[in-house]
Tab-separated table of C-alpha atoms in Angstrom:
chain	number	residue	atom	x	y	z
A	202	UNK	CA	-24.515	-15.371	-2.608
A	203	UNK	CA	-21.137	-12.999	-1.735
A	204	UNK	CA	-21.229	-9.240	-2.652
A	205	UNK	CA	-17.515	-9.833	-3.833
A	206	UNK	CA	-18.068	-13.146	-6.048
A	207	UNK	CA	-17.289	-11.137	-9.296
A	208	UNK	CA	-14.430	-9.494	-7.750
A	209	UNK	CA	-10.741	-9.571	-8.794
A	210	UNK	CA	-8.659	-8.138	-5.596
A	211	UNK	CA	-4.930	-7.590	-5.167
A	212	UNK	CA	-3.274	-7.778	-2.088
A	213	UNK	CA	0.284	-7.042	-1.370
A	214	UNK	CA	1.856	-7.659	1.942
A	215	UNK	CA	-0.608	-10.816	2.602
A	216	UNK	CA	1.252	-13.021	4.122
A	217	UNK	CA	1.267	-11.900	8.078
A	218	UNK	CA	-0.766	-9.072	10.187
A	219	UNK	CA	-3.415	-6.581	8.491
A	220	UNK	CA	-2.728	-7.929	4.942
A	221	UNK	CA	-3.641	-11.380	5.756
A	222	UNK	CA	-6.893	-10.487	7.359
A	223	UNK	CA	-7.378	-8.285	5.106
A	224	UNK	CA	-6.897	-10.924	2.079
A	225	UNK	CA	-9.069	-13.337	4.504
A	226	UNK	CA	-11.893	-11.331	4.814
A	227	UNK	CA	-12.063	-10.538	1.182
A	228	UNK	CA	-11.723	-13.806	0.216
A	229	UNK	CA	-14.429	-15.190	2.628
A	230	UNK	CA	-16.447	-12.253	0.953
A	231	UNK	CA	-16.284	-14.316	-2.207
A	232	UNK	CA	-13.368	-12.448	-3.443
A	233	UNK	CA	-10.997	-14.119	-6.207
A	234	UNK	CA	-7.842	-13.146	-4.153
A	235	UNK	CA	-4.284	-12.688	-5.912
A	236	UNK	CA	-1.519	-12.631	-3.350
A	237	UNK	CA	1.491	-10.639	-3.559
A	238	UNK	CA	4.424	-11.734	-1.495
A	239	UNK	CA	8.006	-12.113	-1.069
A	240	UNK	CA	8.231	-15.494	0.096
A	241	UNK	CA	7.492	-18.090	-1.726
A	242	UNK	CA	7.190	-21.174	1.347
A	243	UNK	CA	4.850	-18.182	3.197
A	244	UNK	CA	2.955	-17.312	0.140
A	245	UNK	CA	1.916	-20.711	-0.284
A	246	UNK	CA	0.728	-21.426	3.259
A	247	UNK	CA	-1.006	-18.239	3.480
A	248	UNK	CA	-3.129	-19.560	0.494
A	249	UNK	CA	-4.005	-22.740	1.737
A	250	UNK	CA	-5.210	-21.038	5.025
A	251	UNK	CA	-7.041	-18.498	3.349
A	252	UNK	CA	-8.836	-20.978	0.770
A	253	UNK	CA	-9.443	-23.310	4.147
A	254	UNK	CA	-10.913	-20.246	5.861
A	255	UNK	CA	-13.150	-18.824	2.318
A	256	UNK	CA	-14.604	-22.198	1.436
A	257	UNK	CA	-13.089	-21.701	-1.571
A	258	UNK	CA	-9.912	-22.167	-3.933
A	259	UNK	CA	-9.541	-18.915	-5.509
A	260	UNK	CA	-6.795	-17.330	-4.175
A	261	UNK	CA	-3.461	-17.427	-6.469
A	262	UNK	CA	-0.061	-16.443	-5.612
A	263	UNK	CA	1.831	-14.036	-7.410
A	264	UNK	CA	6.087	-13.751	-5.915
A	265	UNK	CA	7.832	-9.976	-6.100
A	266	UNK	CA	9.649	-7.855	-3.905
A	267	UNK	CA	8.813	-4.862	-4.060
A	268	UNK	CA	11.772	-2.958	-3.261
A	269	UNK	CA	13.390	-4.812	-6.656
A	270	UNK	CA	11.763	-2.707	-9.409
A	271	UNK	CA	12.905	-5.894	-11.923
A	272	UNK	CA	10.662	-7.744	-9.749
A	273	UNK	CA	7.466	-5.362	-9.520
A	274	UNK	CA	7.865	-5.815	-13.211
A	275	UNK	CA	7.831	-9.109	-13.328
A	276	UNK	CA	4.873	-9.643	-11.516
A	277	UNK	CA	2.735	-7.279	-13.092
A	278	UNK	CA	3.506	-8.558	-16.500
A	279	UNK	CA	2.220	-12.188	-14.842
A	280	UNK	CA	-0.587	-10.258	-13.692
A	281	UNK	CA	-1.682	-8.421	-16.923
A	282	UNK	CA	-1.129	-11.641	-18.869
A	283	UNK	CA	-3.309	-14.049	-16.631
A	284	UNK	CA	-5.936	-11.547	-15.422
A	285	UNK	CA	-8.855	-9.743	-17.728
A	286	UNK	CA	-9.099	-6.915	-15.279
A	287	UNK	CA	-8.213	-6.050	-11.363
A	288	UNK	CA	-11.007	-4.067	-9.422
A	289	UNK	CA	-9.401	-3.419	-5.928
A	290	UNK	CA	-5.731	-3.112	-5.816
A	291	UNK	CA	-4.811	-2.902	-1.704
A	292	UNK	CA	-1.363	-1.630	-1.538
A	293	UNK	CA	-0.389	-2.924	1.951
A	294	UNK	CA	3.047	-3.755	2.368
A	295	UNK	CA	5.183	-1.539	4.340
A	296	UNK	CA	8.367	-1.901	6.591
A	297	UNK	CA	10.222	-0.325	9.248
A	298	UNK	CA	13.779	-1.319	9.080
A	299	UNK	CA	16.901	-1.539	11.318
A	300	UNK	CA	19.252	1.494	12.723
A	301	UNK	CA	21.907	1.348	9.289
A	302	UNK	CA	20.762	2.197	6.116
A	303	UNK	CA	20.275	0.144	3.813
A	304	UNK	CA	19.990	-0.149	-0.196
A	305	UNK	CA	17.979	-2.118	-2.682
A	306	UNK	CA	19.122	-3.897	-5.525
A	307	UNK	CA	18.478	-0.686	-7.705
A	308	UNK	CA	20.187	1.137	-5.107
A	309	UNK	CA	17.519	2.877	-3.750
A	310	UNK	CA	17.038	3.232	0.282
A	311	UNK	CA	15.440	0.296	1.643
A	312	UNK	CA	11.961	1.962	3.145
A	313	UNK	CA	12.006	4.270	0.280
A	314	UNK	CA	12.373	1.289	-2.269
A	315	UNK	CA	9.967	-0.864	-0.217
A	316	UNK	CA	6.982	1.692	1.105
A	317	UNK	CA	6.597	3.780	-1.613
A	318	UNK	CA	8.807	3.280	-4.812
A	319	UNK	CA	7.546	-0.354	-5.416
A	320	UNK	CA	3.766	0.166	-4.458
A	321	UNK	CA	4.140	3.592	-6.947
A	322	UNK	CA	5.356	0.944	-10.270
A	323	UNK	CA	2.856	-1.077	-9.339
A	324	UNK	CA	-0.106	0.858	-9.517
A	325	UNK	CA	1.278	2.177	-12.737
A	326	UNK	CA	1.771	-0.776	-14.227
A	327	UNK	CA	-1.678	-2.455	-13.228
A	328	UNK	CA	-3.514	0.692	-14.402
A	329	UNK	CA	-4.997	-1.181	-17.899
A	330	UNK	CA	-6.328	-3.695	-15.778
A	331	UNK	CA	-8.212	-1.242	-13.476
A	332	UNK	CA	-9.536	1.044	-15.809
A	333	UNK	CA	-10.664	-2.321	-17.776
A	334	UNK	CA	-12.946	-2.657	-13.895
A	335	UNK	CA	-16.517	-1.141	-14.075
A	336	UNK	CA	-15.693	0.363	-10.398
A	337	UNK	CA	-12.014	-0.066	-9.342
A	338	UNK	CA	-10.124	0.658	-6.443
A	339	UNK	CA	-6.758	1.201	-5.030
A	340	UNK	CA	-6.369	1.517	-1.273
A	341	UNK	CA	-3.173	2.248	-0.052
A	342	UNK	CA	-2.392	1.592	3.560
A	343	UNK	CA	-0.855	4.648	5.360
A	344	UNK	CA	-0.287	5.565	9.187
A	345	UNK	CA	-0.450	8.120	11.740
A	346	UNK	CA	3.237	8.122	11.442
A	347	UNK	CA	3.008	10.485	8.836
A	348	UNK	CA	3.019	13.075	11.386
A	349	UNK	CA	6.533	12.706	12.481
A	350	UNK	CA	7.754	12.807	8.697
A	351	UNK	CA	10.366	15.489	8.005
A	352	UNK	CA	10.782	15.081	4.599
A	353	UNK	CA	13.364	16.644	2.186
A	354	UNK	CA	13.198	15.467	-1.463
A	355	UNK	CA	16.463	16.795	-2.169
A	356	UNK	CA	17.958	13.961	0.290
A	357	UNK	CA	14.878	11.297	-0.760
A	358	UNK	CA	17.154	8.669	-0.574
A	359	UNK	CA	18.560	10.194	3.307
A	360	UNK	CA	22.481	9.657	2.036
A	361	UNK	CA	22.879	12.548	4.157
A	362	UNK	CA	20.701	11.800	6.987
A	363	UNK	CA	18.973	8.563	8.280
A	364	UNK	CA	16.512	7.709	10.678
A	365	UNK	CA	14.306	4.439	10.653
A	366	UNK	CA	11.516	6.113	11.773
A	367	UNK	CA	12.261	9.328	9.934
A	368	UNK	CA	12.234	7.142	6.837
A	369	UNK	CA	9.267	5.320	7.676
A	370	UNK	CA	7.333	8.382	8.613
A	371	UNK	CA	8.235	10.331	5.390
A	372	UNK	CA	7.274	7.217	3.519
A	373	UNK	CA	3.590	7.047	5.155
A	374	UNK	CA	3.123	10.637	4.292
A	375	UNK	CA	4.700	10.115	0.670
A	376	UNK	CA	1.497	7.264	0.347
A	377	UNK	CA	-0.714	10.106	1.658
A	378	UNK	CA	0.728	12.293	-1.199
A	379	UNK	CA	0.430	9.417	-3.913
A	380	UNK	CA	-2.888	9.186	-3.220
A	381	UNK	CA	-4.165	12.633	-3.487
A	382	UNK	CA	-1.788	12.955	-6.592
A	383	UNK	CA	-3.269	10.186	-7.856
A	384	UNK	CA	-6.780	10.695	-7.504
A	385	UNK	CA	-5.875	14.427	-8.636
A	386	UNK	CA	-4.898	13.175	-12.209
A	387	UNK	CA	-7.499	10.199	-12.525
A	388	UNK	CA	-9.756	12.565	-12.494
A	389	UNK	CA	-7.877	14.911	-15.188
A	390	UNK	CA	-8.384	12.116	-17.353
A	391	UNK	CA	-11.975	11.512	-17.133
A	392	UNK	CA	-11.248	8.108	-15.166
A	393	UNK	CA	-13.824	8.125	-12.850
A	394	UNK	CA	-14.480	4.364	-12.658
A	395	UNK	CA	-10.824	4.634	-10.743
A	396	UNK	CA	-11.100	5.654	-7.032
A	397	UNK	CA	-7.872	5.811	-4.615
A	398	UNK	CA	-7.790	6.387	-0.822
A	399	UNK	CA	-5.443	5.896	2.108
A	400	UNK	CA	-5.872	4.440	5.163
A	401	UNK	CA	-4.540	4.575	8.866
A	402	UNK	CA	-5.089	1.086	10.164
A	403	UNK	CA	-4.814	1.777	14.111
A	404	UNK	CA	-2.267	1.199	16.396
A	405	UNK	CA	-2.257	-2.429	15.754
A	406	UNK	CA	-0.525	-5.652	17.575
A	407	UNK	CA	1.685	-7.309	15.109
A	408	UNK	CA	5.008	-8.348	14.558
A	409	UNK	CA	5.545	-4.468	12.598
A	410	UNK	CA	8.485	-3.343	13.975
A	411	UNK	CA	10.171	-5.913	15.531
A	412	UNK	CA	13.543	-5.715	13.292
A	413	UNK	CA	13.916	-2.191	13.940
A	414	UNK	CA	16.205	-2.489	17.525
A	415	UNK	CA	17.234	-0.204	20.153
A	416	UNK	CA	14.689	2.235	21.750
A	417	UNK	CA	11.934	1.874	19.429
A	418	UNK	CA	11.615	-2.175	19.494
A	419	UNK	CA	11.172	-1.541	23.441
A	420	UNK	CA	8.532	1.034	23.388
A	421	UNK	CA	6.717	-1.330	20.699
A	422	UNK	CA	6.940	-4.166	23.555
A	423	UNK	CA	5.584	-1.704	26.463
A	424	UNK	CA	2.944	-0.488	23.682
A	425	UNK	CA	1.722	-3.851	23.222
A	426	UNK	CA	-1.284	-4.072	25.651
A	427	UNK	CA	-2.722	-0.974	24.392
A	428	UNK	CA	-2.707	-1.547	20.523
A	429	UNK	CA	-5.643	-3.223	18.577
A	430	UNK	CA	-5.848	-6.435	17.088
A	431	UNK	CA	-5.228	-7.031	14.014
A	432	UNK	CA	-8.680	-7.987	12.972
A	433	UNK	CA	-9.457	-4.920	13.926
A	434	UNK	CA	-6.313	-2.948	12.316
A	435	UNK	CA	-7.615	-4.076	8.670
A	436	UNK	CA	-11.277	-2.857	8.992
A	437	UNK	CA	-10.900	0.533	7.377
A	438	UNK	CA	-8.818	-1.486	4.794
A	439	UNK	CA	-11.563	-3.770	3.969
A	440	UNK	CA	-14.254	-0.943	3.909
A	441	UNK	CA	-12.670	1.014	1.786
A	442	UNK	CA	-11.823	-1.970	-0.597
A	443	UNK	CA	-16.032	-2.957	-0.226
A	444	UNK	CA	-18.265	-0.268	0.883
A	445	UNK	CA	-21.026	1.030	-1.297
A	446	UNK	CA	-20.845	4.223	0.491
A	447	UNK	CA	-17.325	4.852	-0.213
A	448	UNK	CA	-17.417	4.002	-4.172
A	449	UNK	CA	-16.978	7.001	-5.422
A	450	UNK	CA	-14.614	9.026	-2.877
A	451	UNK	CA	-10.797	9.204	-4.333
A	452	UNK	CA	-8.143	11.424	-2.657
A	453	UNK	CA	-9.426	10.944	0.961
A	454	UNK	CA	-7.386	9.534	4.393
A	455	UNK	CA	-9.680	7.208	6.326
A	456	UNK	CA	-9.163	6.409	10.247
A	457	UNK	CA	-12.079	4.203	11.678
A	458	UNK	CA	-13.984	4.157	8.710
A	459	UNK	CA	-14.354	7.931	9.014
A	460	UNK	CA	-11.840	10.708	6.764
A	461	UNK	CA	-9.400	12.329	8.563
A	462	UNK	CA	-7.631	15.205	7.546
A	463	UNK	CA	-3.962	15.447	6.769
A	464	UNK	CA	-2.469	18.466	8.727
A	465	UNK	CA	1.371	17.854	7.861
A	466	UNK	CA	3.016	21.298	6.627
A	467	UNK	CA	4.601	19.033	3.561
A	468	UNK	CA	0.968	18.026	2.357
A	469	UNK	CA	0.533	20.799	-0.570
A	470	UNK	CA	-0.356	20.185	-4.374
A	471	UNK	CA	3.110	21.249	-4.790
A	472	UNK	CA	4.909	18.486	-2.742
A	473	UNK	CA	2.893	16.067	-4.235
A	474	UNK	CA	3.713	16.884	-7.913
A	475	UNK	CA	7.034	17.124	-7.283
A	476	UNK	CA	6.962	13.772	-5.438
A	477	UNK	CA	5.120	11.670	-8.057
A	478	UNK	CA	8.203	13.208	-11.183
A	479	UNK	CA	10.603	12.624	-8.803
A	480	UNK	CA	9.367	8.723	-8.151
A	481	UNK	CA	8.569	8.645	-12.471
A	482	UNK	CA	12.116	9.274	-12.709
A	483	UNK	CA	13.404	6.787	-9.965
A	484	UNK	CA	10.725	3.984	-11.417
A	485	UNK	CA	11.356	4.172	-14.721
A	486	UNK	CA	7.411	4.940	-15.790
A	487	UNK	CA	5.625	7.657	-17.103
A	488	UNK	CA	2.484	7.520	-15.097
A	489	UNK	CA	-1.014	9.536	-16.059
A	490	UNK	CA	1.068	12.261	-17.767
């Protein structure tokens, strides 16, 4: 008998690299597995592999991109209507995009929109279901790209200056901020059945990255031979989504199954405060007041 059989588990992001191991493994684990993608024609092949590769036919398909807010919306409301709770919510989906910059449909920057914005209405909006979980959690996949964030929240939306990897960088460390905010204020409200960490998956050999162009998309090619698989990429995902040892940590950043601490000069109480009214206000929600 599975240790996951009674489990509910969200992943986003689940159609290619660490998500879809990640949604594999779970699922194999017994896992009812809700899958959160873009595209539809992927979506649906990723299920039928996954329920080939479980044994078993629960895995559903839910359709949003998460850079359209309309959309996040959309899907949670599907969500909350077909499901009577959610216990692990594994925020994986994250981007690096091109050289321009770029807007979403709300007119927010792209890796803004996509990395943190979306994942941040998400979580909000699936909260009922997790606190209606006897042990819930929501892992949120970071990286040890955080370090080369140089964040300024008065140009969030970098109209004045734009990097790719500046953005995606400020938008690993803003999921490291989310996180401790998070866990900061589920704990203000006594919700202790509601556990949040982030993870740093490795150095891993996917496709990540391959839009991005120029200098970067070369290194990423000359990288290659030294980066991990990606079975091995989504194993601090899966542990922190499954481990009894880990059930009731919240606020932490986990590297190889182990906590790592987050050095960055941005990472204060402050920062992350600011951060989570500034994303209320760009999101729409009102959040664990």
């Amino acid at each position: 008998m599975s240790d996951l059989q009674h489990q509910i588990i969200l992943v986003t992001g689940a159609t290619s690299g660490i998500g879809k191991v990640t949604a594999t493994e779970l699922a194999k684990k017994g896992a009812h597995l809700v899958l959160l993608a873009r595209n539809a024609d992927k979506a649906t092949a990723t299920q039928h592999e996954i329920q080939a590769a479980a044994g078993h036919q629960r895995v559903d398909v839910l359709l949003a991109d998460l850079a359209d807010l309309a959309s996040v919306r959309r899907a949670a409301a599907e969500f909350n209507a077909r499901y009577p709770r959610l216990d692990v919510l594994v925020n994986n989906a994250g981007l690096l995009f091109g050289a321009q910059r770029q807007v979403s449909v709300d007119g927010h920057e792209l890796g803004v929109a996509t990395n943190h914005l979306g994942p941040f209405l998400l979580t909000s909006l699936l909260l009922d279901k997790l606190r209606a979980s006897p042990a819930a959690r929501v892992v949120n996949l970071s990286s040890t790209a955080h370090n080369f964030a140089r964040p300024d929240l008065a140009d969030f939306q970098s109209e004045r200056s734009y990097s790719a990897m500046r953005v995606y960088g400020n938008t690993k460390l803003y999921n490291i901020l989310f996180t401790q905010e998070l866990a900061r204020r589920l704990r203000a409200h006594g919700l202790h059945s509601v556990t949040t960490n982030a993870v740093h998956p490795g150095v891993v050999a996917s496709n990540f990255g391959a839009g991005a162009g120029g200098l970067f998309s070369q290194l990423l090619l000359l990288a290659r031979p030294f980066m991990i698989s990606v079975e091995k990429g989504a194993e601090t995902s899966i542990f922190l989504a499954t481990a009894p040892e880990v059930a009731t940590v919240s606020g932490g950043y986990f590297a190889k199954k182990k906590p790592r601490a987050v050095k960055h000069p941005f990472n204060t109480l402050a920062h992350a405060r600011e951060l989570w009214l500034l994303s209320e206000q760009l999101t729409g929600t009102s959040f664990l007041a």
